[in-house]
Amino acid sequence: MDGVIIKSKEEINVMREGGRILAAVLNELSEAVKPGIKTLDLEFLAEKLILKYGVKAAFKDYSPSGSRKYPNILCVSVNEEIVHAIPSERILAEGDIVSLDCGIWYKELCLDAAITVPVGQILPETARLVRVTKKALKRALKKIRPGNTTGDIGNTIERYVQSQGFGVIRDLVGHGVGKKVHEEPAIPNYGKRHGGVVLQSGMTIAIEPMVSMGDYRTAGCDDGWGVRTADKSLSAHFEHTVAITEDGYDVLTA
């Protein structure tokens, strides 16, 4: 359990308050998604919402593992972009899907969540990709309790997604969150049952299945930050921050 940061009940209560705010931010952002807007428009709205709710953006100027600072509040990843794409002049079109990933600091504790939103009417198979990814997260949540492992979470996601004919992204993983944006443990969306780190009460973790319509391999985007599917197939992404309780789990960003 080296590096795992256990949170007190008081800290988890604070994170629950912050999680409600982050859920509201993402909900308002999702309602703004429509054909014809730029992904940068969503960044401007996120900036207004951060001010409205009196929280601090967790991603802006964040420098993971000594890399250069991320320049924005929001990650807006469209279609084949999986995560971390920088908001830009790209215009959303009917039939696109867009992942909105946002983190906030609330009373010195961090929350992280993501949703994938359809742009207007989307094709049935695209809608199925989004549904399967969201359901994979729900199935993973049911494996969260003290004594289970990160491998139990990943194995559940992997088996379900593959049974539906989609691919699980392997290069990007969930993680601990709370005192930092990224904490231990890493939580892959694949793995072996009973493998990995044992879950215990007081851990706060971000579970985030990332699913492709094609292959699991990834490539970098031209913006220098985003990650896309190597075969340019569509991808979807959902994420919740979750507290592990004595008898199960509590979704903090619902």
mmCIF file of N, CA and C in Angstrom, residues 73-161:
data_model
loop_
_atom_site.group_PDB
_atom_site.id
_atom_site.type_symbol
_atom_site.label_atom_id
_atom_site.label_comp_id
_atom_site.label_asym_id
_atom_site.label_seq_id
_atom_site.Cartn_x
_atom_site.Cartn_y
_atom_site.Cartn_z
ATOM 1 N N ILE A 73 -8.706 24.411 -18.415
ATOM 2 C CA ILE A 73 -9.546 23.920 -17.324
ATOM 3 C C ILE A 73 -10.113 22.547 -17.668
ATOM 4 N N LEU A 74 -10.473 22.392 -18.928
ATOM 5 C CA LEU A 74 -11.257 21.252 -19.397
ATOM 6 C C LEU A 74 -10.468 20.450 -20.427
ATOM 7 N N CYS A 75 -10.672 19.143 -20.433
ATOM 8 C CA CYS A 75 -10.222 18.299 -21.547
ATOM 9 C C CYS A 75 -11.457 17.995 -22.394
ATOM 10 N N VAL A 76 -11.386 18.320 -23.684
ATOM 11 C CA VAL A 76 -12.522 18.121 -24.589
ATOM 12 C C VAL A 76 -12.063 17.229 -25.744
ATOM 13 N N SER A 77 -12.433 15.964 -25.691
ATOM 14 C CA SER A 77 -11.914 14.961 -26.629
ATOM 15 C C SER A 77 -13.042 14.463 -27.531
ATOM 16 N N VAL A 78 -12.870 14.644 -28.831
ATOM 17 C CA VAL A 78 -13.932 14.392 -29.805
ATOM 18 C C VAL A 78 -13.641 13.127 -30.619
ATOM 19 N N ASN A 79 -14.637 12.269 -30.721
ATOM 20 C CA ASN A 79 -14.597 11.086 -31.591
ATOM 21 C C ASN A 79 -13.416 10.165 -31.297
ATOM 22 N N GLU A 80 -12.390 10.159 -32.142
ATOM 23 C CA GLU A 80 -11.248 9.259 -31.957
ATOM 24 C C GLU A 80 -10.317 9.717 -30.845
ATOM 25 N N GLU A 81 -10.477 10.958 -30.385
ATOM 26 C CA GLU A 81 -9.683 11.442 -29.254
ATOM 27 C C GLU A 81 -10.218 10.789 -27.978
ATOM 28 N N ILE A 82 -9.335 10.172 -27.225
ATOM 29 C CA ILE A 82 -9.766 9.431 -26.031
ATOM 30 C C ILE A 82 -9.835 10.365 -24.829
ATOM 31 N N VAL A 83 -8.725 11.032 -24.543
ATOM 32 C CA VAL A 83 -8.623 11.929 -23.384
ATOM 33 C C VAL A 83 -7.604 13.031 -23.659
ATOM 34 N N HIS A 84 -7.657 14.064 -22.805
ATOM 35 C CA HIS A 84 -6.621 15.101 -22.668
ATOM 36 C C HIS A 84 -6.486 16.037 -23.861
ATOM 37 N N ALA A 85 -7.448 16.023 -24.782
ATOM 38 C CA ALA A 85 -7.376 16.937 -25.916
ATOM 39 C C ALA A 85 -7.648 18.370 -25.455
ATOM 40 N N ILE A 86 -6.875 19.305 -25.992
ATOM 41 C CA ILE A 86 -6.984 20.711 -25.614
ATOM 42 C C ILE A 86 -8.160 21.353 -26.353
ATOM 43 N N PRO A 87 -9.018 22.108 -25.656
ATOM 44 C CA PRO A 87 -10.087 22.853 -26.332
ATOM 45 C C PRO A 87 -9.504 23.755 -27.425
ATOM 46 N N SER A 88 -10.210 23.837 -28.556
ATOM 47 C CA SER A 88 -9.643 24.511 -29.727
ATOM 48 C C SER A 88 -10.754 25.124 -30.580
ATOM 49 N N GLU A 89 -10.378 25.490 -31.804
ATOM 50 C CA GLU A 89 -11.334 26.042 -32.766
ATOM 51 C C GLU A 89 -12.143 24.935 -33.456
ATOM 52 N N ARG A 90 -11.884 23.682 -33.100
ATOM 53 C CA ARG A 90 -12.615 22.571 -33.720
ATOM 54 C C ARG A 90 -14.113 22.729 -33.496
ATOM 55 N N ILE A 91 -14.877 22.604 -34.558
ATOM 56 C CA ILE A 91 -16.329 22.774 -34.488
ATOM 57 C C ILE A 91 -17.001 21.405 -34.384
ATOM 58 N N LEU A 92 -17.889 21.282 -33.407
ATOM 59 C CA LEU A 92 -18.623 20.031 -33.227
ATOM 60 C C LEU A 92 -19.671 19.876 -34.322
ATOM 61 N N ALA A 93 -19.784 18.663 -34.835
ATOM 62 C CA ALA A 93 -20.728 18.374 -35.911
ATOM 63 C C ALA A 93 -21.753 17.345 -35.455
ATOM 64 N N GLU A 94 -22.914 17.398 -36.086
ATOM 65 C CA GLU A 94 -23.954 16.401 -35.831
ATOM 66 C C GLU A 94 -23.374 14.993 -35.982
ATOM 67 N N GLY A 95 -23.617 14.146 -34.968
ATOM 68 C CA GLY A 95 -23.134 12.776 -35.014
ATOM 69 C C GLY A 95 -21.833 12.538 -34.281
ATOM 70 N N ASP A 96 -21.155 13.626 -33.873
ATOM 71 C CA ASP A 96 -19.940 13.485 -33.067
ATOM 72 C C ASP A 96 -20.288 13.013 -31.659
ATOM 73 N N ILE A 97 -19.292 12.505 -30.950
ATOM 74 C CA ILE A 97 -19.383 12.335 -29.499
ATOM 75 C C ILE A 97 -18.196 13.059 -28.879
ATOM 76 N N VAL A 98 -18.411 13.607 -27.689
ATOM 77 C CA VAL A 98 -17.371 14.414 -27.057
ATOM 78 C C VAL A 98 -17.246 14.053 -25.579
ATOM 79 N N SER A 99 -16.020 13.744 -25.174
ATOM 80 C CA SER A 99 -15.718 13.478 -23.765
ATOM 81 C C SER A 99 -15.353 14.789 -23.081
ATOM 82 N N LEU A 100 -16.026 15.078 -21.979
ATOM 83 C CA LEU A 100 -15.752 16.255 -21.157
ATOM 84 C C LEU A 100 -15.167 15.769 -19.842
ATOM 85 N N ASP A 101 -13.908 16.100 -19.603
ATOM 86 C CA ASP A 101 -13.179 15.636 -18.419
ATOM 87 C C ASP A 101 -12.746 16.863 -17.635
ATOM 88 N N CYS A 102 -13.131 16.918 -16.353
ATOM 89 C CA CYS A 102 -12.857 18.107 -15.549
ATOM 90 C C CYS A 102 -12.467 17.702 -14.134
ATOM 91 N N GLY A 103 -11.550 18.453 -13.564
ATOM 92 C CA GLY A 103 -11.170 18.254 -12.169
ATOM 93 C C GLY A 103 -11.247 19.576 -11.427
ATOM 94 N N ILE A 104 -11.606 19.520 -10.156
ATOM 95 C CA ILE A 104 -11.663 20.736 -9.341
ATOM 96 C C ILE A 104 -10.980 20.509 -7.994
ATOM 97 N N TRP A 105 -10.495 21.603 -7.438
ATOM 98 C CA TRP A 105 -10.069 21.638 -6.042
ATOM 99 C C TRP A 105 -11.175 22.289 -5.230
ATOM 100 N N TYR A 106 -11.602 21.610 -4.174
ATOM 101 C CA TYR A 106 -12.626 22.141 -3.273
ATOM 102 C C TYR A 106 -12.127 21.952 -1.845
ATOM 103 N N LYS A 107 -11.894 23.050 -1.166
ATOM 104 C CA LYS A 107 -11.378 23.013 0.211
ATOM 105 C C LYS A 107 -10.139 22.114 0.308
ATOM 106 N N GLU A 108 -9.235 22.298 -0.655
ATOM 107 C CA GLU A 108 -7.928 21.632 -0.693
ATOM 108 C C GLU A 108 -7.996 20.136 -0.996
ATOM 109 N N LEU A 109 -9.131 19.690 -1.526
ATOM 110 C CA LEU A 109 -9.268 18.297 -1.950
ATOM 111 C C LEU A 109 -9.738 18.251 -3.404
ATOM 112 N N CYS A 110 -9.250 17.258 -4.129
ATOM 113 C CA CYS A 110 -9.465 17.191 -5.575
ATOM 114 C C CYS A 110 -10.527 16.161 -5.948
ATOM 115 N N LEU A 111 -11.383 16.536 -6.886
ATOM 116 C CA LEU A 111 -12.379 15.646 -7.488
ATOM 117 C C LEU A 111 -12.142 15.592 -8.989
ATOM 118 N N ASP A 112 -12.428 14.451 -9.598
ATOM 119 C CA ASP A 112 -12.160 14.226 -11.015
ATOM 120 C C ASP A 112 -13.312 13.408 -11.596
ATOM 121 N N ALA A 113 -13.868 13.872 -12.718
ATOM 122 C CA ALA A 113 -14.981 13.141 -13.339
ATOM 123 C C ALA A 113 -15.026 13.440 -14.831
ATOM 124 N N ALA A 114 -15.665 12.551 -15.576
ATOM 125 C CA ALA A 114 -15.800 12.728 -17.023
ATOM 126 C C ALA A 114 -17.092 12.093 -17.511
ATOM 127 N N ILE A 115 -17.621 12.670 -18.586
ATOM 128 C CA ILE A 115 -18.803 12.129 -19.255
ATOM 129 C C ILE A 115 -18.581 12.187 -20.762
ATOM 130 N N THR A 116 -19.256 11.334 -21.502
ATOM 131 C CA THR A 116 -19.253 11.414 -22.961
ATOM 132 C C THR A 116 -20.651 11.799 -23.418
ATOM 133 N N VAL A 117 -20.713 12.831 -24.258
ATOM 134 C CA VAL A 117 -21.978 13.455 -24.640
ATOM 135 C C VAL A 117 -22.172 13.356 -26.156
ATOM 136 N N PRO A 118 -23.375 12.977 -26.611
ATOM 137 C CA PRO A 118 -23.642 12.983 -28.049
ATOM 138 C C PRO A 118 -23.843 14.405 -28.560
ATOM 139 N N VAL A 119 -23.421 14.647 -29.790
ATOM 140 C CA VAL A 119 -23.655 15.941 -30.435
ATOM 141 C C VAL A 119 -24.811 15.751 -31.412
ATOM 142 N N GLY A 120 -25.992 16.223 -31.023
ATOM 143 C CA GLY A 120 -27.176 16.000 -31.839
ATOM 144 C C GLY A 120 -27.508 14.525 -31.922
ATOM 145 N N GLN A 121 -27.982 14.091 -33.076
ATOM 146 C CA GLN A 121 -28.324 12.684 -33.301
ATOM 147 C C GLN A 121 -27.065 11.905 -33.671
ATOM 148 N N ILE A 122 -26.853 10.766 -33.028
ATOM 149 C CA ILE A 122 -25.684 9.943 -33.341
ATOM 150 C C ILE A 122 -26.135 8.581 -33.862
ATOM 151 N N LEU A 123 -25.244 7.909 -34.567
ATOM 152 C CA LEU A 123 -25.568 6.603 -35.138
ATOM 153 C C LEU A 123 -25.833 5.574 -34.035
ATOM 154 N N PRO A 124 -26.673 4.574 -34.307
ATOM 155 C CA PRO A 124 -26.990 3.566 -33.282
ATOM 156 C C PRO A 124 -25.761 2.879 -32.692
ATOM 157 N N GLU A 125 -24.771 2.540 -33.513
ATOM 158 C CA GLU A 125 -23.590 1.853 -32.994
ATOM 159 C C GLU A 125 -22.737 2.793 -32.138
ATOM 160 N N THR A 126 -22.740 4.080 -32.485
ATOM 161 C CA THR A 126 -22.045 5.067 -31.654
ATOM 162 C C THR A 126 -22.735 5.182 -30.302
ATOM 163 N N ALA A 127 -24.063 5.212 -30.325
ATOM 164 C CA ALA A 127 -24.822 5.271 -29.074
ATOM 165 C C ALA A 127 -24.558 4.032 -28.224
ATOM 166 N N ARG A 128 -24.411 2.884 -28.875
ATOM 167 C CA ARG A 128 -24.126 1.650 -28.126
ATOM 168 C C ARG A 128 -22.749 1.726 -27.472
ATOM 169 N N LEU A 129 -21.767 2.287 -28.168
ATOM 170 C CA LEU A 129 -20.440 2.475 -27.581
ATOM 171 C C LEU A 129 -20.523 3.303 -26.306
ATOM 172 N N VAL A 130 -21.276 4.388 -26.355
ATOM 173 C CA VAL A 130 -21.424 5.256 -25.182
ATOM 174 C C VAL A 130 -22.122 4.505 -24.055
ATOM 175 N N ARG A 131 -23.191 3.779 -24.379
ATOM 176 C CA ARG A 131 -23.929 3.022 -23.362
ATOM 177 C C ARG A 131 -23.054 1.963 -22.708
ATOM 178 N N VAL A 132 -22.302 1.237 -23.513
ATOM 179 C CA VAL A 132 -21.453 0.165 -22.978
ATOM 180 C C VAL A 132 -20.384 0.743 -22.059
ATOM 181 N N THR A 133 -19.795 1.863 -22.433
ATOM 182 C CA THR A 133 -18.762 2.481 -21.600
ATOM 183 C C THR A 133 -19.340 2.928 -20.262
ATOM 184 N N LYS A 134 -20.514 3.530 -20.314
ATOM 185 C CA LYS A 134 -21.175 3.969 -19.080
ATOM 186 C C LYS A 134 -21.551 2.772 -18.205
ATOM 187 N N LYS A 135 -22.033 1.710 -18.841
ATOM 188 C CA LYS A 135 -22.411 0.513 -18.084
ATOM 189 C C LYS A 135 -21.185 -0.181 -17.509
ATOM 190 N N ALA A 136 -20.055 -0.126 -18.226
ATOM 191 C CA ALA A 136 -18.814 -0.714 -17.706
ATOM 192 C C ALA A 136 -18.420 -0.048 -16.393
ATOM 193 N N LEU A 137 -18.603 1.270 -16.314
ATOM 194 C CA LEU A 137 -18.318 1.985 -15.068
ATOM 195 C C LEU A 137 -19.262 1.521 -13.961
ATOM 196 N N LYS A 138 -20.535 1.398 -14.271
ATOM 197 C CA LYS A 138 -21.505 0.948 -13.264
ATOM 198 C C LYS A 138 -21.176 -0.458 -12.763
ATOM 199 N N ARG A 139 -20.780 -1.328 -13.660
ATOM 200 C CA ARG A 139 -20.413 -2.696 -13.260
ATOM 201 C C ARG A 139 -19.160 -2.693 -12.391
ATOM 202 N N ALA A 140 -18.214 -1.828 -12.737
ATOM 203 C CA ALA A 140 -16.982 -1.742 -11.953
ATOM 204 C C ALA A 140 -17.264 -1.280 -10.531
ATOM 205 N N LEU A 141 -18.200 -0.346 -10.386
ATOM 206 C CA LEU A 141 -18.527 0.174 -9.053
ATOM 207 C C LEU A 141 -18.970 -0.948 -8.115
ATOM 208 N N LYS A 142 -19.660 -1.929 -8.655
ATOM 209 C CA LYS A 142 -20.166 -3.024 -7.821
ATOM 210 C C LYS A 142 -19.054 -3.907 -7.263
ATOM 211 N N LYS A 143 -17.846 -3.756 -7.799
ATOM 212 C CA LYS A 143 -16.697 -4.529 -7.303
ATOM 213 C C LYS A 143 -15.907 -3.773 -6.237
ATOM 214 N N ILE A 144 -16.350 -2.562 -5.906
ATOM 215 C CA ILE A 144 -15.586 -1.735 -4.975
ATOM 216 C C ILE A 144 -16.048 -1.982 -3.543
ATOM 217 N N ARG A 145 -15.177 -2.591 -2.765
ATOM 218 C CA ARG A 145 -15.389 -2.783 -1.332
ATOM 219 C C ARG A 145 -14.065 -3.240 -0.727
ATOM 220 N N PRO A 146 -13.884 -3.004 0.572
ATOM 221 C CA PRO A 146 -12.633 -3.423 1.214
ATOM 222 C C PRO A 146 -12.376 -4.913 1.001
ATOM 223 N N GLY A 147 -11.138 -5.244 0.680
ATOM 224 C CA GLY A 147 -10.762 -6.635 0.459
ATOM 225 C C GLY A 147 -10.716 -7.039 -0.998
ATOM 226 N N ASN A 148 -11.518 -6.372 -1.840
ATOM 227 C CA ASN A 148 -11.380 -6.590 -3.276
ATOM 228 C C ASN A 148 -10.144 -5.845 -3.774
ATOM 229 N N THR A 149 -9.831 -5.981 -5.046
ATOM 230 C CA THR A 149 -8.588 -5.408 -5.555
ATOM 231 C C THR A 149 -8.819 -4.557 -6.804
ATOM 232 N N THR A 150 -7.780 -3.801 -7.152
ATOM 233 C CA THR A 150 -7.836 -3.038 -8.402
ATOM 234 C C THR A 150 -7.979 -3.980 -9.594
ATOM 235 N N GLY A 151 -7.424 -5.176 -9.485
ATOM 236 C CA GLY A 151 -7.581 -6.166 -10.551
ATOM 237 C C GLY A 151 -9.018 -6.608 -10.732
ATOM 238 N N ASP A 152 -9.773 -6.684 -9.631
ATOM 239 C CA ASP A 152 -11.190 -7.033 -9.727
ATOM 240 C C ASP A 152 -11.947 -5.975 -10.526
ATOM 241 N N ILE A 153 -11.602 -4.704 -10.304
ATOM 242 C CA ILE A 153 -12.236 -3.604 -11.032
ATOM 243 C C ILE A 153 -11.901 -3.706 -12.518
ATOM 244 N N GLY A 154 -10.604 -3.801 -12.822
ATOM 245 C CA GLY A 154 -10.173 -3.840 -14.212
ATOM 246 C C GLY A 154 -10.684 -5.053 -14.964
ATOM 247 N N ASN A 155 -10.687 -6.202 -14.302
ATOM 248 C CA ASN A 155 -11.156 -7.428 -14.937
ATOM 249 C C ASN A 155 -12.632 -7.331 -15.291
ATOM 250 N N THR A 156 -13.417 -6.715 -14.415
ATOM 251 C CA THR A 156 -14.849 -6.545 -14.667
ATOM 252 C C THR A 156 -15.080 -5.668 -15.889
ATOM 253 N N ILE A 157 -14.348 -4.555 -15.976
ATOM 254 C CA ILE A 157 -14.476 -3.660 -17.129
ATOM 255 C C ILE A 157 -14.060 -4.374 -18.407
ATOM 256 N N GLU A 158 -12.909 -5.012 -18.362
ATOM 257 C CA GLU A 158 -12.357 -5.661 -19.554
ATOM 258 C C GLU A 158 -13.290 -6.743 -20.092
ATOM 259 N N ARG A 159 -13.758 -7.613 -19.220
ATOM 260 C CA ARG A 159 -14.590 -8.730 -19.675
ATOM 261 C C ARG A 159 -15.904 -8.225 -20.274
ATOM 262 N N TYR A 160 -16.522 -7.244 -19.614
ATOM 263 C CA TYR A 160 -17.797 -6.738 -20.124
ATOM 264 C C TYR A 160 -17.614 -6.030 -21.468
ATOM 265 N N VAL A 161 -16.639 -5.147 -21.552
ATOM 266 C CA VAL A 161 -16.425 -4.387 -22.790
ATOM 267 C C VAL A 161 -16.111 -5.321 -23.956
#
